């Protein structure tokens, strides 16, 4: 568990945006965070076509940017894929990997998520490895097992030095986009499981940040971020509204 009191808040725009709306959002965020302490780390993960625009509008700001996925391959005949190196060329520093929507709609399994994690690390991106159980898995009492396995498969492929560069995001699938965030005690318990798993692999992984995601809003962010072992948040819907995203970031500051 991180001893430093620094939090990380990442926006996940998903498949939302257009040039005009992005410009307003990005400029408002850049301006709204200007005076904030450097201790709080903020990033937005945008759709690929908007990387250039994001780079242009945020390069002088304290907000980092990233992508929502990368190819499991380095380069080649993979029509429609985008490589981690391409994202890095546009100044991206984060890459979400294994988001539950990728797992559910694009059949991404744990080995694929591990491969994507490697592709991100190879080009200097910080992989944000997303893990989380479905409602059915939680109801069956298998939440911890599911989430632990998702992380363990990735960890098993990495050296300690590589694993030290990860960010983990715990996102219960049933809390994503539903307006029903996990309860503070559920978040605390799962973050403890994830931190234990990390430190069981190596003590040096105590500092790997574990974020919570799933219906984080301005009115619940403070409570969720105050839980021990919660080092910040991955924010979907609320990251599309500048005011809400800024409020959530303020709750982490
Ligand atoms: P949400 O999405 O904040 O809209 O629930 C979170 C995510 O999917 O990362």
PDB file of C-alpha atoms and ligand atoms in Angstrom:
ATOM      1  CA  UNK A   1       0.000   0.000   0.000  1.00  0.00           C
ATOM      2  CA  UNK A   2       1.410   3.360  -0.961  1.00  0.00           C
ATOM      3  CA  UNK A   3       2.750   5.313   1.985  1.00  0.00           C
ATOM      4  CA  UNK A   4       2.876   8.500   0.006  1.00  0.00           C
ATOM      5  CA  UNK A   5      -0.283  10.493   0.134  1.00  0.00           C
ATOM      6  CA  UNK A   6      -0.399  10.900  -3.620  1.00  0.00           C
ATOM      7  CA  UNK A   7      -3.447   9.849  -5.549  1.00  0.00           C
ATOM      8  CA  UNK A   8      -3.962   9.142  -9.215  1.00  0.00           C
ATOM      9  CA  UNK A   9      -7.224   9.957 -10.978  1.00  0.00           C
ATOM     10  CA  UNK A  10      -7.691   8.738 -14.552  1.00  0.00           C
ATOM     11  CA  UNK A  11     -10.598   9.569 -16.818  1.00  0.00           C
ATOM     12  CA  UNK A  12     -11.780   6.889 -19.235  1.00  0.00           C
ATOM     13  CA  UNK A  13     -13.747   8.580 -21.996  1.00  0.00           C
ATOM     14  CA  UNK A  14     -14.696   5.254 -23.615  1.00  0.00           C
ATOM     15  CA  UNK A  15     -16.153   5.790 -27.115  1.00  0.00           C
ATOM     16  CA  UNK A  16     -17.292   9.346 -26.482  1.00  0.00           C
ATOM     17  CA  UNK A  17     -16.199  12.665 -27.865  1.00  0.00           C
ATOM     18  CA  UNK A  18     -15.947  14.898 -30.897  1.00  0.00           C
ATOM     19  CA  UNK A  19     -13.338  17.522 -31.696  1.00  0.00           C
ATOM     20  CA  UNK A  20     -15.452  20.468 -30.596  1.00  0.00           C
ATOM     21  CA  UNK A  21     -16.602  18.964 -27.302  1.00  0.00           C
ATOM     22  CA  UNK A  22     -13.158  17.572 -26.521  1.00  0.00           C
ATOM     23  CA  UNK A  23     -11.602  21.001 -26.978  1.00  0.00           C
ATOM     24  CA  UNK A  24     -13.930  22.552 -24.409  1.00  0.00           C
ATOM     25  CA  UNK A  25     -13.442  19.671 -21.978  1.00  0.00           C
ATOM     26  CA  UNK A  26      -9.648  19.511 -22.287  1.00  0.00           C
ATOM     27  CA  UNK A  27      -9.179  23.275 -22.063  1.00  0.00           C
ATOM     28  CA  UNK A  28     -11.433  23.464 -19.020  1.00  0.00           C
ATOM     29  CA  UNK A  29      -9.535  20.647 -17.309  1.00  0.00           C
ATOM     30  CA  UNK A  30      -6.135  22.137 -18.150  1.00  0.00           C
ATOM     31  CA  UNK A  31      -7.203  25.517 -16.813  1.00  0.00           C
ATOM     32  CA  UNK A  32      -9.059  24.117 -13.786  1.00  0.00           C
ATOM     33  CA  UNK A  33      -6.082  22.132 -12.511  1.00  0.00           C
ATOM     34  CA  UNK A  34      -3.365  24.744 -13.104  1.00  0.00           C
ATOM     35  CA  UNK A  35      -3.005  25.787  -9.480  1.00  0.00           C
ATOM     36  CA  UNK A  36      -3.225  22.329  -7.973  1.00  0.00           C
ATOM     37  CA  UNK A  37      -0.409  20.629  -6.160  1.00  0.00           C
ATOM     38  CA  UNK A  38       1.743  18.342  -8.256  1.00  0.00           C
ATOM     39  CA  UNK A  39       1.132  15.596  -5.700  1.00  0.00           C
ATOM     40  CA  UNK A  40      -2.172  14.651  -7.293  1.00  0.00           C
ATOM     41  CA  UNK A  41      -1.657  12.885 -10.603  1.00  0.00           C
ATOM     42  CA  UNK A  42      -4.385  13.272 -13.228  1.00  0.00           C
ATOM     43  CA  UNK A  43      -4.777  11.669 -16.645  1.00  0.00           C
ATOM     44  CA  UNK A  44      -7.396  11.167 -19.343  1.00  0.00           C
ATOM     45  CA  UNK A  45      -7.591   8.094 -21.582  1.00  0.00           C
ATOM     46  CA  UNK A  46      -9.080   9.163 -24.887  1.00  0.00           C
ATOM     47  CA  UNK A  47     -10.127   7.393 -28.116  1.00  0.00           C
ATOM     48  CA  UNK A  48      -7.155   6.912 -30.480  1.00  0.00           C
ATOM     49  CA  UNK A  49      -8.195   9.495 -33.107  1.00  0.00           C
ATOM     50  CA  UNK A  50      -8.112  12.222 -30.448  1.00  0.00           C
ATOM     51  CA  UNK A  51      -4.563  11.598 -29.260  1.00  0.00           C
ATOM     52  CA  UNK A  52      -3.095  14.370 -31.406  1.00  0.00           C
ATOM     53  CA  UNK A  53      -5.717  16.855 -30.248  1.00  0.00           C
ATOM     54  CA  UNK A  54      -5.205  15.826 -26.626  1.00  0.00           C
ATOM     55  CA  UNK A  55      -1.451  16.166 -26.940  1.00  0.00           C
ATOM     56  CA  UNK A  56      -1.823  19.619 -28.443  1.00  0.00           C
ATOM     57  CA  UNK A  57      -4.216  20.866 -25.785  1.00  0.00           C
ATOM     58  CA  UNK A  58      -2.656  19.240 -22.719  1.00  0.00           C
ATOM     59  CA  UNK A  59       1.082  19.339 -23.403  1.00  0.00           C
ATOM     60  CA  UNK A  60       1.546  22.441 -21.266  1.00  0.00           C
ATOM     61  CA  UNK A  61      -0.804  21.255 -18.543  1.00  0.00           C
ATOM     62  CA  UNK A  62      -0.312  19.044 -15.473  1.00  0.00           C
ATOM     63  CA  UNK A  63      -2.672  16.443 -16.938  1.00  0.00           C
ATOM     64  CA  UNK A  64      -1.238  13.339 -18.589  1.00  0.00           C
ATOM     65  CA  UNK A  65      -3.024  11.347 -21.275  1.00  0.00           C
ATOM     66  CA  UNK A  66      -3.319   7.811 -22.425  1.00  0.00           C
ATOM     67  CA  UNK A  67      -5.269   5.250 -24.424  1.00  0.00           C
ATOM     68  CA  UNK A  68      -7.955   2.735 -23.537  1.00  0.00           C
ATOM     69  CA  UNK A  69      -6.357  -0.297 -25.129  1.00  0.00           C
ATOM     70  CA  UNK A  70      -3.280  -1.344 -27.104  1.00  0.00           C
ATOM     71  CA  UNK A  71      -2.671  -4.213 -29.475  1.00  0.00           C
ATOM     72  CA  UNK A  72      -1.176  -7.394 -28.066  1.00  0.00           C
ATOM     73  CA  UNK A  73       1.197  -7.272 -31.045  1.00  0.00           C
ATOM     74  CA  UNK A  74       4.145  -5.014 -31.718  1.00  0.00           C
ATOM     75  CA  UNK A  75       3.599  -4.357 -35.411  1.00  0.00           C
ATOM     76  CA  UNK A  76       2.334  -6.124 -38.510  1.00  0.00           C
ATOM     77  CA  UNK A  77      -0.671  -7.294 -40.480  1.00  0.00           C
ATOM     78  CA  UNK A  78      -3.288  -6.667 -37.792  1.00  0.00           C
ATOM     79  CA  UNK A  79      -5.945  -4.604 -39.528  1.00  0.00           C
ATOM     80  CA  UNK A  80      -7.661  -2.170 -37.230  1.00  0.00           C
ATOM     81  CA  UNK A  81      -5.206  -2.555 -34.360  1.00  0.00           C
ATOM     82  CA  UNK A  82      -3.237   0.270 -32.764  1.00  0.00           C
ATOM     83  CA  UNK A  83       0.156  -0.437 -31.237  1.00  0.00           C
ATOM     84  CA  UNK A  84       1.483   0.828 -27.935  1.00  0.00           C
ATOM     85  CA  UNK A  85       4.369   2.485 -29.807  1.00  0.00           C
ATOM     86  CA  UNK A  86       1.901   4.531 -31.870  1.00  0.00           C
ATOM     87  CA  UNK A  87       0.226   5.798 -28.705  1.00  0.00           C
ATOM     88  CA  UNK A  88       3.605   6.624 -27.166  1.00  0.00           C
ATOM     89  CA  UNK A  89       4.518   8.665 -30.250  1.00  0.00           C
ATOM     90  CA  UNK A  90       1.662  11.003 -29.373  1.00  0.00           C
ATOM     91  CA  UNK A  91       2.954  11.510 -25.859  1.00  0.00           C
ATOM     92  CA  UNK A  92       0.613   9.042 -24.175  1.00  0.00           C
ATOM     93  CA  UNK A  93       1.914   7.812 -20.838  1.00  0.00           C
ATOM     94  CA  UNK A  94      -0.912   5.483 -19.742  1.00  0.00           C
ATOM     95  CA  UNK A  95      -2.651   2.539 -21.407  1.00  0.00           C
ATOM     96  CA  UNK A  96      -5.685   0.827 -19.932  1.00  0.00           C
ATOM     97  CA  UNK A  97      -5.436  -2.922 -20.443  1.00  0.00           C
ATOM     98  CA  UNK A  98      -8.079  -5.532 -19.744  1.00  0.00           C
ATOM     99  CA  UNK A  99     -10.982  -3.171 -19.164  1.00  0.00           C
ATOM    100  CA  UNK A 100     -14.081  -5.276 -18.523  1.00  0.00           C
ATOM    101  CA  UNK A 101     -15.710  -3.936 -21.696  1.00  0.00           C
ATOM    102  CA  UNK A 102     -12.740  -5.269 -23.689  1.00  0.00           C
ATOM    103  CA  UNK A 103     -12.943  -8.574 -21.848  1.00  0.00           C
ATOM    104  CA  UNK A 104     -16.711  -8.851 -22.411  1.00  0.00           C
ATOM    105  CA  UNK A 105     -17.114  -7.547 -25.976  1.00  0.00           C
ATOM    106  CA  UNK A 106     -13.748  -8.479 -27.478  1.00  0.00           C
ATOM    107  CA  UNK A 107     -13.130 -11.776 -25.720  1.00  0.00           C
ATOM    108  CA  UNK A 108      -9.911 -10.578 -24.110  1.00  0.00           C
ATOM    109  CA  UNK A 109      -8.684 -13.245 -21.733  1.00  0.00           C
ATOM    110  CA  UNK A 110      -6.027 -12.996 -19.061  1.00  0.00           C
ATOM    111  CA  UNK A 111      -3.107 -14.065 -21.330  1.00  0.00           C
ATOM    112  CA  UNK A 112      -4.145 -11.408 -23.882  1.00  0.00           C
ATOM    113  CA  UNK A 113      -4.222  -8.816 -21.101  1.00  0.00           C
ATOM    114  CA  UNK A 114      -0.741  -9.943 -20.049  1.00  0.00           C
ATOM    115  CA  UNK A 115       0.522  -9.577 -23.639  1.00  0.00           C
ATOM    116  CA  UNK A 116      -0.916  -6.053 -23.845  1.00  0.00           C
ATOM    117  CA  UNK A 117       0.708  -5.191 -20.540  1.00  0.00           C
ATOM    118  CA  UNK A 118       4.070  -6.211 -22.015  1.00  0.00           C
ATOM    119  CA  UNK A 119       3.529  -4.191 -25.190  1.00  0.00           C
ATOM    120  CA  UNK A 120       2.761  -1.104 -23.079  1.00  0.00           C
ATOM    121  CA  UNK A 121       5.780  -1.586 -20.816  1.00  0.00           C
ATOM    122  CA  UNK A 122       8.125  -2.124 -23.772  1.00  0.00           C
ATOM    123  CA  UNK A 123       7.505   1.400 -25.041  1.00  0.00           C
ATOM    124  CA  UNK A 124       7.480   3.087 -21.650  1.00  0.00           C
ATOM    125  CA  UNK A 125       3.727   3.368 -21.145  1.00  0.00           C
ATOM    126  CA  UNK A 126       2.254   2.727 -17.708  1.00  0.00           C
ATOM    127  CA  UNK A 127      -0.241  -0.141 -18.053  1.00  0.00           C
ATOM    128  CA  UNK A 128      -3.375   0.297 -15.977  1.00  0.00           C
ATOM    129  CA  UNK A 129      -4.403  -3.331 -15.525  1.00  0.00           C
ATOM    130  CA  UNK A 130      -8.163  -3.492 -14.965  1.00  0.00           C
ATOM    131  CA  UNK A 131      -9.629  -6.322 -12.917  1.00  0.00           C
ATOM    132  CA  UNK A 132     -13.103  -6.930 -11.554  1.00  0.00           C
ATOM    133  CA  UNK A 133     -15.779  -9.508 -10.949  1.00  0.00           C
ATOM    134  CA  UNK A 134     -19.280  -9.755 -12.411  1.00  0.00           C
ATOM    135  CA  UNK A 135     -22.396  -9.652 -10.254  1.00  0.00           C
ATOM    136  CA  UNK A 136     -22.834 -13.406 -10.723  1.00  0.00           C
ATOM    137  CA  UNK A 137     -19.268 -14.053  -9.569  1.00  0.00           C
ATOM    138  CA  UNK A 138     -19.780 -11.903  -6.480  1.00  0.00           C
ATOM    139  CA  UNK A 139     -23.113 -13.542  -5.674  1.00  0.00           C
ATOM    140  CA  UNK A 140     -21.467 -16.947  -5.986  1.00  0.00           C
ATOM    141  CA  UNK A 141     -18.812 -15.884  -3.464  1.00  0.00           C
ATOM    142  CA  UNK A 142     -16.083 -15.928  -6.123  1.00  0.00           C
ATOM    143  CA  UNK A 143     -15.237 -12.226  -6.334  1.00  0.00           C
ATOM    144  CA  UNK A 144     -11.832 -12.460  -4.631  1.00  0.00           C
ATOM    145  CA  UNK A 145     -10.870 -15.559  -6.538  1.00  0.00           C
ATOM    146  CA  UNK A 146     -11.808 -14.028  -9.907  1.00  0.00           C
ATOM    147  CA  UNK A 147     -10.022 -10.765  -9.313  1.00  0.00           C
ATOM    148  CA  UNK A 148      -6.942 -12.441  -7.827  1.00  0.00           C
ATOM    149  CA  UNK A 149      -6.626 -14.736 -10.807  1.00  0.00           C
ATOM    150  CA  UNK A 150      -6.931 -11.847 -13.271  1.00  0.00           C
ATOM    151  CA  UNK A 151      -4.040 -10.072 -11.600  1.00  0.00           C
ATOM    152  CA  UNK A 152      -1.946 -13.170 -10.891  1.00  0.00           C
ATOM    153  CA  UNK A 153      -1.873 -14.265 -14.545  1.00  0.00           C
ATOM    154  CA  UNK A 154      -0.389 -10.902 -15.485  1.00  0.00           C
ATOM    155  CA  UNK A 155       2.034 -10.794 -12.550  1.00  0.00           C
ATOM    156  CA  UNK A 156       3.335 -14.259 -13.366  1.00  0.00           C
ATOM    157  CA  UNK A 157       4.622 -13.011 -16.720  1.00  0.00           C
ATOM    158  CA  UNK A 158       6.445  -9.970 -15.350  1.00  0.00           C
ATOM    159  CA  UNK A 159       9.735  -9.395 -13.589  1.00  0.00           C
ATOM    160  CA  UNK A 160       9.515  -7.476 -10.313  1.00  0.00           C
ATOM    161  CA  UNK A 161      11.033  -4.453 -12.049  1.00  0.00           C
ATOM    162  CA  UNK A 162       8.296  -4.572 -14.672  1.00  0.00           C
ATOM    163  CA  UNK A 163       5.536  -5.143 -12.122  1.00  0.00           C
ATOM    164  CA  UNK A 164       6.717  -2.108 -10.149  1.00  0.00           C
ATOM    165  CA  UNK A 165       5.656   0.036 -13.093  1.00  0.00           C
ATOM    166  CA  UNK A 166       2.029  -1.137 -13.068  1.00  0.00           C
ATOM    167  CA  UNK A 167      -1.113   0.589 -11.945  1.00  0.00           C
ATOM    168  CA  UNK A 168      -4.017  -1.687 -11.001  1.00  0.00           C
ATOM    169  CA  UNK A 169      -7.669  -0.656 -11.287  1.00  0.00           C
ATOM    170  CA  UNK A 170     -10.279  -2.626  -9.381  1.00  0.00           C
ATOM    171  CA  UNK A 171     -13.553  -2.171 -11.247  1.00  0.00           C
ATOM    172  CA  UNK A 172     -16.425  -4.445 -10.245  1.00  0.00           C
ATOM    173  CA  UNK A 173     -18.301  -5.013 -13.502  1.00  0.00           C
ATOM    174  CA  UNK A 174     -21.656  -4.524 -11.782  1.00  0.00           C
ATOM    175  CA  UNK A 175     -20.655  -1.045 -10.646  1.00  0.00           C
ATOM    176  CA  UNK A 176     -19.516   0.235 -14.048  1.00  0.00           C
ATOM    177  CA  UNK A 177     -21.912   2.701 -15.615  1.00  0.00           C
ATOM    178  CA  UNK A 178     -24.735   1.602 -13.342  1.00  0.00           C
ATOM    179  CA  UNK A 179     -24.739   4.466 -10.857  1.00  0.00           C
ATOM    180  CA  UNK A 180     -24.313   1.817  -8.160  1.00  0.00           C
ATOM    181  CA  UNK A 181     -20.770   2.088  -6.817  1.00  0.00           C
ATOM    182  CA  UNK A 182     -19.344  -0.652  -4.632  1.00  0.00           C
ATOM    183  CA  UNK A 183     -19.743   0.004  -0.920  1.00  0.00           C
ATOM    184  CA  UNK A 184     -16.738   1.388   0.912  1.00  0.00           C
ATOM    185  CA  UNK A 185     -16.251  -1.843   2.867  1.00  0.00           C
ATOM    186  CA  UNK A 186     -16.350  -3.926  -0.339  1.00  0.00           C
ATOM    187  CA  UNK A 187     -13.757  -1.663  -1.915  1.00  0.00           C
ATOM    188  CA  UNK A 188     -11.550  -1.789   1.187  1.00  0.00           C
ATOM    189  CA  UNK A 189     -11.708  -5.576   1.296  1.00  0.00           C
ATOM    190  CA  UNK A 190     -10.839  -6.074  -2.370  1.00  0.00           C
ATOM    191  CA  UNK A 191      -8.049  -3.522  -2.319  1.00  0.00           C
ATOM    192  CA  UNK A 192      -6.570  -5.349   0.661  1.00  0.00           C
ATOM    193  CA  UNK A 193      -6.705  -8.603  -1.328  1.00  0.00           C
ATOM    194  CA  UNK A 194      -4.956  -6.979  -4.286  1.00  0.00           C
ATOM    195  CA  UNK A 195      -2.272  -5.341  -2.149  1.00  0.00           C
ATOM    196  CA  UNK A 196      -1.651  -8.664  -0.396  1.00  0.00           C
ATOM    197  CA  UNK A 197      -1.277 -10.406  -3.728  1.00  0.00           C
ATOM    198  CA  UNK A 198       1.202  -7.786  -4.916  1.00  0.00           C
ATOM    199  CA  UNK A 199       3.349  -7.911  -1.786  1.00  0.00           C
ATOM    200  CA  UNK A 200       3.203 -11.700  -1.732  1.00  0.00           C
ATOM    201  CA  UNK A 201       4.903 -11.560  -5.138  1.00  0.00           C
ATOM    202  CA  UNK A 202       7.506  -9.107  -3.846  1.00  0.00           C
ATOM    203  CA  UNK A 203       7.717  -6.495  -1.087  1.00  0.00           C
ATOM    204  CA  UNK A 204       8.750  -3.920  -3.634  1.00  0.00           C
ATOM    205  CA  UNK A 205       5.241  -4.063  -5.111  1.00  0.00           C
ATOM    206  CA  UNK A 206       3.836  -2.401  -2.001  1.00  0.00           C
ATOM    207  CA  UNK A 207       3.898   0.880  -3.872  1.00  0.00           C
ATOM    208  CA  UNK A 208       1.913  -0.230  -6.911  1.00  0.00           C
ATOM    209  CA  UNK A 209      -1.177   1.991  -6.863  1.00  0.00           C
ATOM    210  CA  UNK A 210      -4.568   0.289  -6.815  1.00  0.00           C
ATOM    211  CA  UNK A 211      -7.380   2.498  -8.128  1.00  0.00           C
ATOM    212  CA  UNK A 212     -11.099   1.976  -7.710  1.00  0.00           C
ATOM    213  CA  UNK A 213     -13.487   2.410 -10.650  1.00  0.00           C
ATOM    214  CA  UNK A 214     -17.236   1.986 -11.064  1.00  0.00           C
ATOM    215  CA  UNK A 215     -19.750   4.818 -10.765  1.00  0.00           C
ATOM    216  CA  UNK A 216     -17.364   7.202  -9.015  1.00  0.00           C
ATOM    217  CA  UNK A 217     -19.140  10.564  -8.844  1.00  0.00           C
ATOM    218  CA  UNK A 218     -18.472  13.858  -7.074  1.00  0.00           C
ATOM    219  CA  UNK A 219     -20.736  12.829  -4.193  1.00  0.00           C
ATOM    220  CA  UNK A 220     -19.054   9.492  -3.412  1.00  0.00           C
ATOM    221  CA  UNK A 221     -15.437  10.131  -4.474  1.00  0.00           C
ATOM    222  CA  UNK A 222     -14.220  11.477  -1.146  1.00  0.00           C
ATOM    223  CA  UNK A 223     -15.515   8.501   0.823  1.00  0.00           C
ATOM    224  CA  UNK A 224     -14.121   5.972  -1.660  1.00  0.00           C
ATOM    225  CA  UNK A 225     -10.707   7.644  -1.917  1.00  0.00           C
ATOM    226  CA  UNK A 226     -10.460   7.789   1.881  1.00  0.00           C
ATOM    227  CA  UNK A 227     -10.518   3.997   2.148  1.00  0.00           C
ATOM    228  CA  UNK A 228      -7.159   2.465   3.033  1.00  0.00           C
ATOM    229  CA  UNK A 229      -5.490   0.938   0.007  1.00  0.00           C
ATOM    230  CA  UNK A 230      -7.393   3.085  -2.483  1.00  0.00           C
ATOM    231  CA  UNK A 231      -4.801   5.160  -4.309  1.00  0.00           C
ATOM    232  CA  UNK A 232      -7.199   6.930  -6.644  1.00  0.00           C
ATOM    233  CA  UNK A 233      -9.883   6.279  -9.217  1.00  0.00           C
ATOM    234  CA  UNK A 234     -10.671   5.311 -12.786  1.00  0.00           C
ATOM    235  CA  UNK A 235     -13.586   7.476 -13.830  1.00  0.00           C
ATOM    236  CA  UNK A 236     -15.867   6.733 -16.783  1.00  0.00           C
ATOM    237  CA  UNK A 237     -19.081   8.706 -17.244  1.00  0.00           C
ATOM    238  CA  UNK A 238     -18.173  11.481 -14.824  1.00  0.00           C
ATOM    239  CA  UNK A 239     -14.903  12.176 -16.671  1.00  0.00           C
ATOM    240  CA  UNK A 240     -16.877  13.564 -19.618  1.00  0.00           C
ATOM    241  CA  UNK A 241     -18.186  16.466 -17.563  1.00  0.00           C
ATOM    242  CA  UNK A 242     -15.422  18.910 -16.705  1.00  0.00           C
ATOM    243  CA  UNK A 243     -17.048  20.086 -13.502  1.00  0.00           C
ATOM    244  CA  UNK A 244     -17.665  16.563 -12.221  1.00  0.00           C
ATOM    245  CA  UNK A 245     -14.188  15.355 -13.126  1.00  0.00           C
ATOM    246  CA  UNK A 246     -12.592  18.361 -11.458  1.00  0.00           C
ATOM    247  CA  UNK A 247     -14.708  17.781  -8.344  1.00  0.00           C
ATOM    248  CA  UNK A 248     -13.614  14.141  -8.249  1.00  0.00           C
ATOM    249  CA  UNK A 249      -9.975  15.152  -8.648  1.00  0.00           C
ATOM    250  CA  UNK A 250     -10.405  17.704  -5.856  1.00  0.00           C
ATOM    251  CA  UNK A 251     -11.755  14.932  -3.638  1.00  0.00           C
ATOM    252  CA  UNK A 252      -8.455  13.090  -4.154  1.00  0.00           C
ATOM    253  CA  UNK A 253      -6.215  16.111  -3.536  1.00  0.00           C
TER     254      UNK A 253
HETATM  255  P1  LIG B   1     -18.107   4.553 -14.810  1.00  0.00           P
HETATM  256  O1  LIG B   1     -17.004   3.728 -15.627  1.00  0.00           O
HETATM  257  O2  LIG B   1     -17.360   5.566 -13.961  1.00  0.00           O
HETATM  258  O3  LIG B   1     -18.951   5.208 -15.864  1.00  0.00           O
HETATM  259  O4  LIG B   1     -18.850   3.589 -13.977  1.00  0.00           O
HETATM  260  C1  LIG B   1     -15.762   3.370 -15.073  1.00  0.00           C
HETATM  261  C2  LIG B   1     -14.929   2.635 -16.085  1.00  0.00           C
HETATM  262  O5  LIG B   1     -15.496   1.848 -16.861  1.00  0.00           O
HETATM  263  O6  LIG B   1     -13.711   2.806 -16.127  1.00  0.00           O
END
